[in-house]
mmCIF file of C-alpha atoms in Angstrom:
data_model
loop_
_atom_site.group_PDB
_atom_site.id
_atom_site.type_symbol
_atom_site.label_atom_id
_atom_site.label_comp_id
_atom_site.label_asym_id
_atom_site.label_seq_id
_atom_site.Cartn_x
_atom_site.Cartn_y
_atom_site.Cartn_z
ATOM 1 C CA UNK I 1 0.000 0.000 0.000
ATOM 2 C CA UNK I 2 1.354 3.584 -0.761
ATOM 3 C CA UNK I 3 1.544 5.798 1.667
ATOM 4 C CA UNK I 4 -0.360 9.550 0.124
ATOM 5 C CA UNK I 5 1.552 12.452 1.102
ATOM 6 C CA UNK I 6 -0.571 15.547 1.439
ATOM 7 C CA UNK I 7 -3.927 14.173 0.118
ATOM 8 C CA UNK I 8 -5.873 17.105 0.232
ATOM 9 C CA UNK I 9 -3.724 19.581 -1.723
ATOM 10 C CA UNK I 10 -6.121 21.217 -3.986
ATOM 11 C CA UNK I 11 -4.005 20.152 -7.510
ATOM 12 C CA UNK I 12 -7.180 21.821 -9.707
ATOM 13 C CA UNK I 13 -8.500 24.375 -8.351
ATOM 14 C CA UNK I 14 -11.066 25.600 -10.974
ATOM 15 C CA UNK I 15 -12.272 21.764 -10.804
ATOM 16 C CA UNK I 16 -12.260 21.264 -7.529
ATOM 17 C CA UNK I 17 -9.660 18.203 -7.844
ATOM 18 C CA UNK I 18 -7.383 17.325 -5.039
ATOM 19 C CA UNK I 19 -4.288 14.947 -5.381
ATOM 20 C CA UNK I 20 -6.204 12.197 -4.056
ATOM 21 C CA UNK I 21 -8.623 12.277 -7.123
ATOM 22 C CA UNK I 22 -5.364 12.389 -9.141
ATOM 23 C CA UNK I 23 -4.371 9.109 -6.977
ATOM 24 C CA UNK I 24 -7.684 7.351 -7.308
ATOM 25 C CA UNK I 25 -8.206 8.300 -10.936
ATOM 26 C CA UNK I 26 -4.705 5.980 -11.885
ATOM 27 C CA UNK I 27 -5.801 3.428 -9.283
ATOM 28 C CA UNK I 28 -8.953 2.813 -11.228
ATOM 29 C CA UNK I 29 -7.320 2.894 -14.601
ATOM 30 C CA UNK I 30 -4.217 1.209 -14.015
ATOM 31 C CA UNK I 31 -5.105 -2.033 -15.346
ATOM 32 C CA UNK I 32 -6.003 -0.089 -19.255
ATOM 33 C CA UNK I 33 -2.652 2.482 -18.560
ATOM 34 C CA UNK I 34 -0.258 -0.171 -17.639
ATOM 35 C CA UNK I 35 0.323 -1.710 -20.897
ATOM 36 C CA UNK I 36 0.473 1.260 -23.072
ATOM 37 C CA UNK I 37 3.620 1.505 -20.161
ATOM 38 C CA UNK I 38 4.929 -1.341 -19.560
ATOM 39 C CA UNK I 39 8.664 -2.092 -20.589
ATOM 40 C CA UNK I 40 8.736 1.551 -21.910
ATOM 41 C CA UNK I 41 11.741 3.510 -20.650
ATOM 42 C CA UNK I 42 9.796 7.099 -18.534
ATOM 43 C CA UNK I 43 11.040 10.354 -18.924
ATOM 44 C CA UNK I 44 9.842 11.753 -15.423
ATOM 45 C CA UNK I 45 8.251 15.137 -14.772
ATOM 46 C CA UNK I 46 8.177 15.845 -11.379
ATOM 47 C CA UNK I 47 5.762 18.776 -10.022
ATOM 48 C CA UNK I 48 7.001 19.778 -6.838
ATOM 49 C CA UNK I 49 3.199 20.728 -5.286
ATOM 50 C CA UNK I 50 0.843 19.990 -7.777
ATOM 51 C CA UNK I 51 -0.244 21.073 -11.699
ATOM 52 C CA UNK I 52 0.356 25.071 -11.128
ATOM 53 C CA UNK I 53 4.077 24.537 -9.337
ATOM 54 C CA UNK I 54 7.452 24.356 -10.312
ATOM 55 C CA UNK I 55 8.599 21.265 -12.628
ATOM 56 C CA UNK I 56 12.106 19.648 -13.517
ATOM 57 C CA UNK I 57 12.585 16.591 -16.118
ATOM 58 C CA UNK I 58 14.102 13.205 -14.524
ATOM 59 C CA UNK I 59 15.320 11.249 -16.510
ATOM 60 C CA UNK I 60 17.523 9.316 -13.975
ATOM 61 C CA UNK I 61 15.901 7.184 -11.269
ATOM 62 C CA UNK I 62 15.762 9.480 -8.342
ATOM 63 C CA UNK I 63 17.804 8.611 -5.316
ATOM 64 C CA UNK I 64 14.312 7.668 -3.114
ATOM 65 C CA UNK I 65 12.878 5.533 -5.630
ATOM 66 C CA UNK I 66 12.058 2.757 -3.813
ATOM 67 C CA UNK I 67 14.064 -0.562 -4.901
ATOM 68 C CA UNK I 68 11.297 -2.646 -6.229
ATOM 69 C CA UNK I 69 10.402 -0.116 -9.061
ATOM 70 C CA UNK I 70 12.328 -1.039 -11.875
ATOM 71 C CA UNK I 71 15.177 0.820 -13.569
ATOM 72 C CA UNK I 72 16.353 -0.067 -17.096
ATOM 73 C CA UNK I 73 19.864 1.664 -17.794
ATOM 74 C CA UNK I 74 20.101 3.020 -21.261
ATOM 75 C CA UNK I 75 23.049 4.538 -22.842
ATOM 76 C CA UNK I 76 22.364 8.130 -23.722
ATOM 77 C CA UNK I 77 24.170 10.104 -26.769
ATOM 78 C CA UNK I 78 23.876 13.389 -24.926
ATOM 79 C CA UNK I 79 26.318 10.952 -22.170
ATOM 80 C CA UNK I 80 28.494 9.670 -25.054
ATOM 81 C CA UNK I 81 26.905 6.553 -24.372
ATOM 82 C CA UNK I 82 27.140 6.523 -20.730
ATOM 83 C CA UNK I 83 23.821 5.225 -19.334
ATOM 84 C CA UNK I 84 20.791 6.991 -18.388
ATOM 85 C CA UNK I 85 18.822 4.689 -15.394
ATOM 86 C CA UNK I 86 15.524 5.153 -16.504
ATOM 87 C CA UNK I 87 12.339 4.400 -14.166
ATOM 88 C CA UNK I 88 10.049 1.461 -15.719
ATOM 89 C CA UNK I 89 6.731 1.535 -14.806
ATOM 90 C CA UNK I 90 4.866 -2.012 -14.690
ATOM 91 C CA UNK I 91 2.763 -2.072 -11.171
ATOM 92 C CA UNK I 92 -0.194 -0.330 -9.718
ATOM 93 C CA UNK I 93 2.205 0.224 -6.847
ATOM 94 C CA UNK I 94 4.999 2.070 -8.966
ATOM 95 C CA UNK I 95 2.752 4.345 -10.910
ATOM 96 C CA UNK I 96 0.978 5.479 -7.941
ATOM 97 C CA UNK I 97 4.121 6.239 -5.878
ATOM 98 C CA UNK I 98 5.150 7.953 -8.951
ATOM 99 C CA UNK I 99 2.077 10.358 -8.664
ATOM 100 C CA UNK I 100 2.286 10.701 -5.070
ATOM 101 C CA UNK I 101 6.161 11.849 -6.086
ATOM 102 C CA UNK I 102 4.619 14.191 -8.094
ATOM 103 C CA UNK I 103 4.670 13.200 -11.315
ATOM 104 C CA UNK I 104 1.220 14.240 -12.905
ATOM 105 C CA UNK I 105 1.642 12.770 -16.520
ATOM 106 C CA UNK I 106 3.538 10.180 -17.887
ATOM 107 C CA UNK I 107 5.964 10.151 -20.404
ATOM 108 C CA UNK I 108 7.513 7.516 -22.243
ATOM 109 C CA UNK I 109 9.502 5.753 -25.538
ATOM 110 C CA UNK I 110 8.172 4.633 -28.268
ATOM 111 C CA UNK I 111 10.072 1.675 -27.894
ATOM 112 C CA UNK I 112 10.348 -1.139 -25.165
ATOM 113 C CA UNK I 113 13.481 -1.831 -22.937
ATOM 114 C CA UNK I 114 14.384 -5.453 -25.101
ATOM 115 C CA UNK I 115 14.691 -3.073 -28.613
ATOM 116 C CA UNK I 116 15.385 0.388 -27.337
ATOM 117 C CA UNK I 117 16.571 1.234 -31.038
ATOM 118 C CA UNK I 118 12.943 -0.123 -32.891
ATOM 119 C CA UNK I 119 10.190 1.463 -31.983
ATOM 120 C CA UNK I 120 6.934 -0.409 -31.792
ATOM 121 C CA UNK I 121 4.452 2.557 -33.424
ATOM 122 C CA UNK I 122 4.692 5.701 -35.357
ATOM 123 C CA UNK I 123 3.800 8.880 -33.806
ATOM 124 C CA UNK I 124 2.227 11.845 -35.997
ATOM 125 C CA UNK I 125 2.055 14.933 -33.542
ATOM 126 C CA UNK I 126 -0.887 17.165 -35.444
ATOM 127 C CA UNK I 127 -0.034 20.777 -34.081
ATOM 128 C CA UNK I 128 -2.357 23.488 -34.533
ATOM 129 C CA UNK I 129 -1.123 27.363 -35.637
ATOM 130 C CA UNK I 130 -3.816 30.133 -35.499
ATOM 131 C CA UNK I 131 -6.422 27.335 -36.132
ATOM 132 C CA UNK I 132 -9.026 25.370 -33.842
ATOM 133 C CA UNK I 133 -9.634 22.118 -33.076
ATOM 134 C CA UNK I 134 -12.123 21.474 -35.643
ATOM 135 C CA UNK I 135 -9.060 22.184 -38.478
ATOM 136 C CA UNK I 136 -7.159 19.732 -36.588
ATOM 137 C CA UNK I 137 -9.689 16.935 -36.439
ATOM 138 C CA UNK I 138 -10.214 17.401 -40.166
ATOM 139 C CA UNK I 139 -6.174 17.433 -40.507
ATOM 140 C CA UNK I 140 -6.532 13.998 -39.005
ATOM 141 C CA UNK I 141 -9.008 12.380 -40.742
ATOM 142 C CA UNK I 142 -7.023 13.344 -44.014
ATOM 143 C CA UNK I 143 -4.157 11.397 -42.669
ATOM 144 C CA UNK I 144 -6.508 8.885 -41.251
ATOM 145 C CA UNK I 145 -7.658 8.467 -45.719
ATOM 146 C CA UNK I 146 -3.310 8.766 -46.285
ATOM 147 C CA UNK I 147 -2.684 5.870 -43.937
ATOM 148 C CA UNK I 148 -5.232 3.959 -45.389
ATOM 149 C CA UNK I 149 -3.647 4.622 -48.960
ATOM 150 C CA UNK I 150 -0.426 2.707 -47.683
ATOM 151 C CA UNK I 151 -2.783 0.012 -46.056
ATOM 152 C CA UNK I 152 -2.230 0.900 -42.617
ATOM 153 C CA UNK I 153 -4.280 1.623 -39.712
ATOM 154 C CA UNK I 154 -4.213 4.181 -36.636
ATOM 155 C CA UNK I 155 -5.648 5.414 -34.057
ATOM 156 C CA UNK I 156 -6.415 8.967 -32.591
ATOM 157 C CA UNK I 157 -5.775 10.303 -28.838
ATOM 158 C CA UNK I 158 -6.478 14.242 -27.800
ATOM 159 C CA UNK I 159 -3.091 15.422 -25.672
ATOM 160 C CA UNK I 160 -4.969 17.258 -23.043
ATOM 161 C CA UNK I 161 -4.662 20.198 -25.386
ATOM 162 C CA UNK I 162 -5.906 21.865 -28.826
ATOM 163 C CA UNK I 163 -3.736 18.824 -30.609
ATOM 164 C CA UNK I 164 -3.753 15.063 -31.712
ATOM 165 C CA UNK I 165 -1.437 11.768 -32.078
ATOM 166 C CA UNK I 166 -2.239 9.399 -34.087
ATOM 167 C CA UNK I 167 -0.743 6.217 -33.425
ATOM 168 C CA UNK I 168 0.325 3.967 -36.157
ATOM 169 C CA UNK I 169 1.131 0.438 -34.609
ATOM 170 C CA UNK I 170 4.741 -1.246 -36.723
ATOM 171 C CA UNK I 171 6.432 -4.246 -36.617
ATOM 172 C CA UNK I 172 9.988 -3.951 -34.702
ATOM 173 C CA UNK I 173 11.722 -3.860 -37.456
ATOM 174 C CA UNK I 174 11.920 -0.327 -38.643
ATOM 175 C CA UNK I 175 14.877 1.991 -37.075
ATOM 176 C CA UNK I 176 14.029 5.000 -36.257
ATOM 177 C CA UNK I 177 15.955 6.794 -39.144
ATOM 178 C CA UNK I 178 13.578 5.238 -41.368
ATOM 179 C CA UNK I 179 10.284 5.622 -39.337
ATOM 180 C CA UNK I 180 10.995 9.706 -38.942
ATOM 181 C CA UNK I 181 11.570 9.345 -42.575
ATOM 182 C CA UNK I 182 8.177 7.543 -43.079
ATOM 183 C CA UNK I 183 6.315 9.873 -41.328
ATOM 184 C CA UNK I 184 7.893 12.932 -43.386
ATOM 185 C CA UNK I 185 7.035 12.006 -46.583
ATOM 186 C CA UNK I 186 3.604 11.140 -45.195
ATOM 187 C CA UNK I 187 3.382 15.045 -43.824
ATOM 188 C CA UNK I 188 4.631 16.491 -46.833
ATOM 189 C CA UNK I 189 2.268 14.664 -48.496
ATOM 190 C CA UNK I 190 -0.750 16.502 -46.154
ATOM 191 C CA UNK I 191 0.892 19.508 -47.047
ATOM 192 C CA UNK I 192 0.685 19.140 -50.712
ATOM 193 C CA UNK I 193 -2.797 17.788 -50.771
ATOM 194 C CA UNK I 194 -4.499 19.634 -47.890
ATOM 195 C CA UNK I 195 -5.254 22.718 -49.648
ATOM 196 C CA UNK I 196 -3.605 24.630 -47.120
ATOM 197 C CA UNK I 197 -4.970 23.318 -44.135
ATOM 198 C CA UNK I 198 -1.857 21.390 -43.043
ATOM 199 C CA UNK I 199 1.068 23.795 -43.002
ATOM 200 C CA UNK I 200 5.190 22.714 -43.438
ATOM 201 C CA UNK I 201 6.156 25.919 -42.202
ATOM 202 C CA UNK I 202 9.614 24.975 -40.214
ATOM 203 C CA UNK I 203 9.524 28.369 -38.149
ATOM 204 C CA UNK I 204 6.596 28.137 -35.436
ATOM 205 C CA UNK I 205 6.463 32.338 -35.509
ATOM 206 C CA UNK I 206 5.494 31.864 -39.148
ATOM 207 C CA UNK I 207 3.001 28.669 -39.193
ATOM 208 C CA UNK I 208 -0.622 29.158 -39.950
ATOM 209 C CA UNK I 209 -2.794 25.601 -40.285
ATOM 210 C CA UNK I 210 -2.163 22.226 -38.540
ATOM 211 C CA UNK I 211 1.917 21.069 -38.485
ATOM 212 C CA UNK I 212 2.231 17.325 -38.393
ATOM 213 C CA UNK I 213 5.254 17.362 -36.170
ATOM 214 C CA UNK I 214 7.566 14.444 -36.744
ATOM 215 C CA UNK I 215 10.520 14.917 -33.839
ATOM 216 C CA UNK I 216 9.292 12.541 -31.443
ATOM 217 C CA UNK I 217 10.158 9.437 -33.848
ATOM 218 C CA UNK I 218 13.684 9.448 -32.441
ATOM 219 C CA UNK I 219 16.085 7.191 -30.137
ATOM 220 C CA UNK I 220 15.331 8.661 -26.354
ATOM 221 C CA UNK I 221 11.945 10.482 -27.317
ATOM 222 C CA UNK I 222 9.163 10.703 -25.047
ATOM 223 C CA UNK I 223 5.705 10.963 -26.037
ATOM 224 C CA UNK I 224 2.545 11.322 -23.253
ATOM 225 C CA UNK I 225 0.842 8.227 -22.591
ATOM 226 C CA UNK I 226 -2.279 7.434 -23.185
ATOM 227 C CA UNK I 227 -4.838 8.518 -20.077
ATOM 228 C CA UNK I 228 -2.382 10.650 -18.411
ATOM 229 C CA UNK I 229 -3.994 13.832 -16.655
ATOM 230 C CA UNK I 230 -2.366 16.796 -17.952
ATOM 231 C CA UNK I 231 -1.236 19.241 -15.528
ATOM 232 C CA UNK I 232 -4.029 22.190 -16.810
ATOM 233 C CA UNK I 233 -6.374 23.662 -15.373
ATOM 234 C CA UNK I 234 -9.934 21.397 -15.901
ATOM 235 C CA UNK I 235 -7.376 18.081 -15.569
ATOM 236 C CA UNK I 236 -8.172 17.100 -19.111
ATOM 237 C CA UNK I 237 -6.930 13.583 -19.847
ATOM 238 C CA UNK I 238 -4.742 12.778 -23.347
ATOM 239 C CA UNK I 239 -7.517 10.271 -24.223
ATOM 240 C CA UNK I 240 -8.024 8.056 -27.216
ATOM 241 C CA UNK I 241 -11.095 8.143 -29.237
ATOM 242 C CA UNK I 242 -12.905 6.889 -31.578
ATOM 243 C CA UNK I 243 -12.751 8.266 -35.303
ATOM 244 C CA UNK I 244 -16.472 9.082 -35.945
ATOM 245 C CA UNK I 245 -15.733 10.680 -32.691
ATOM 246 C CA UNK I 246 -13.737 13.855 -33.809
ATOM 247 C CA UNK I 247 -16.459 15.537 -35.643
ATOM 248 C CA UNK I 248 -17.907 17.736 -33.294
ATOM 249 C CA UNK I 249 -15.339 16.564 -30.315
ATOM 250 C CA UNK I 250 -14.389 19.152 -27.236
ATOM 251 C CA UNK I 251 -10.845 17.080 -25.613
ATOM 252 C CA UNK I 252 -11.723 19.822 -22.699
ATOM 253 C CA UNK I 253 -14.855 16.891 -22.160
ATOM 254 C CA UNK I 254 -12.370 14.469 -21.776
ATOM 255 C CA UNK I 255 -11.040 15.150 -17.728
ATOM 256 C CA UNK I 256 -10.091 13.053 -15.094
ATOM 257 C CA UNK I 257 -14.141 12.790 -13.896
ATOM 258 C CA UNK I 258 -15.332 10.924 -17.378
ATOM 259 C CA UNK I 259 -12.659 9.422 -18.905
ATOM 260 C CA UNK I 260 -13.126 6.526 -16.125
ATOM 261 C CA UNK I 261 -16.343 5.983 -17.070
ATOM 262 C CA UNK I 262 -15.636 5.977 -21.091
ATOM 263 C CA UNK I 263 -13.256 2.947 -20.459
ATOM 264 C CA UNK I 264 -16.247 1.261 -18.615
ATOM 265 C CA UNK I 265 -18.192 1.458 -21.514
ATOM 266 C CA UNK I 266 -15.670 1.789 -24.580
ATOM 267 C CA UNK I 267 -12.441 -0.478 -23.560
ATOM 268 C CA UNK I 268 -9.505 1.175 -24.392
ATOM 269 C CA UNK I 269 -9.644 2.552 -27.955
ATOM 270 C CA UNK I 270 -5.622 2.517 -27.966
ATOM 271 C CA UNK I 271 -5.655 -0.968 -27.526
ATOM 272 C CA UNK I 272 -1.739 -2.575 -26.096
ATOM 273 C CA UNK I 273 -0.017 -4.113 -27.319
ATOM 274 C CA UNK I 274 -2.102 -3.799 -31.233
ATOM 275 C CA UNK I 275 -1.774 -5.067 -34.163
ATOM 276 C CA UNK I 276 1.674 -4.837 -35.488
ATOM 277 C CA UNK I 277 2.174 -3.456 -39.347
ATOM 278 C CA UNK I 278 4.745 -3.011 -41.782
ATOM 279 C CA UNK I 279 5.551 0.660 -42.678
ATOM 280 C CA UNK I 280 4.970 0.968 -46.921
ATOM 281 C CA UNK I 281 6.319 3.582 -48.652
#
């Protein structure tokens, strides 16, 4: 049993959340979170008292980490390939002593601990510049009809924001030199084809339209996971949902109070691990 430090800090004000909602909320979800996390190397964000405080990014295990959460060392480029001791989350005990620690969200590789260097799914990060979230849900079904084109499926989660992943499940057998290239030639493709509405602008002072950001298809990456309460202010969750879903879609709707109840009655729409695919070109 973890011991709660400080239960009743108020973490969302505006909501009304305290940090044992945040606690009970990844209690009850654990058994749907755990797999999109397990064997994935964390990148940690700590928040020193809650959503509005102070932050730092851990990637080393923290010198209290309690011995029986497990640490995968991974050599690091930015080290010149000394390791990095990265925190593995695959326990209802670990992720909640993580959140009591203060980490809010969770952040992790797109690859497991066995293959750190082949990632098991593609990431498209759908951005939006001086548009809403309407633009961006149309951005993504117009990748959604692109993926298709190569014969592949994805799926769609909101990121607690005004953006969208889209998941693409792959076999591990693509590096990640040639999954960043994938997913470039699939976004200049959007560009060319989207009538303006998806924008390749590399400077974010000049972008207007939806940027399908590529950067987090790389060795050491960290991408949220799915269900992780975003430190904002209504504690919106970086949910997946369901494509007929988008049209009309507020992710503000998707919070720590109703995503529980959406996995009751949906499953888990990012299903782990999925169906593996071959990347075509």
């Amino acid at each position: 049993m973890i011991e709660l430090h400080h239960p009743d800090q108020l973490w969302w004000p505006d909501a009304g959340l305290r940090k044992r909602d945040a606690v009970d909320y990844y209690r009850e979800i654990a058994p749907t979170l755990l797999p999109h996390l397990h064997d994935r190397p964390l990148t940690l964000k700590r928040h020193y008292t809650g959503p509005r405080s102070p932050f730092a990014w851990i990637k080393d295990a923290p010198a209290d980490l309690p011995e029986w959460i497990r640490v995968s060392p991974q050599p690091a480029k930015s080290r010149r390939g000394a390791p990095v001791r990265y925190v593995v989350v695959d326990s209802v005990d670990a992720l909640l002593w993580l959140v009591d620690w203060g980490c809010i969200d969770f952040h992790a590789w797109t690859s497991r601990i066995d293959r750190p260097d082949r990632p098991d799914y593609v990431l498209f990060d759908l951005d939006p510049h001086g548009v809403g979230f309407a633009q961006v849900a149309e951005a993504a079904l117009l990748l959604r009809d692109a993926l298709e084109a190569l014969e592949l499926r994805g799926a769609v989660k909101t990121t607690g924001g005004e953006g969208l992943h889209v998941h693409v499940p792959i076999e591990r057998r693509h590096g990640y030199e040639e999954v960043r290239g994938f997913t470039r030639m699939v976004a200049g493709a959007l560009v060319r084809v989207s009538g303006g509405l998806v924008t390749g602008e590399r400077s974010p002072s000049r972008r207007y339209g939806v940027y399908v950001d590529t950067k987090m298809n790389g060795h050491g990456q960290q991408v949220v996971a799915p269900y992780s309460v975003r430190p904002l202010p209504s504690a919106p969750v970086a949910a997946p949902v369901a494509w007929e879903e988008l049209d009309g879609l507020d992710p503000l709707d998707l919070t720590l109070r109703t995503v529980p109840d959406r996995i009751r009655r949906l499953g888990d729409l990012l299903t782990s691990p999925p169906r593996a695919q071959r990347l075509r070109s």
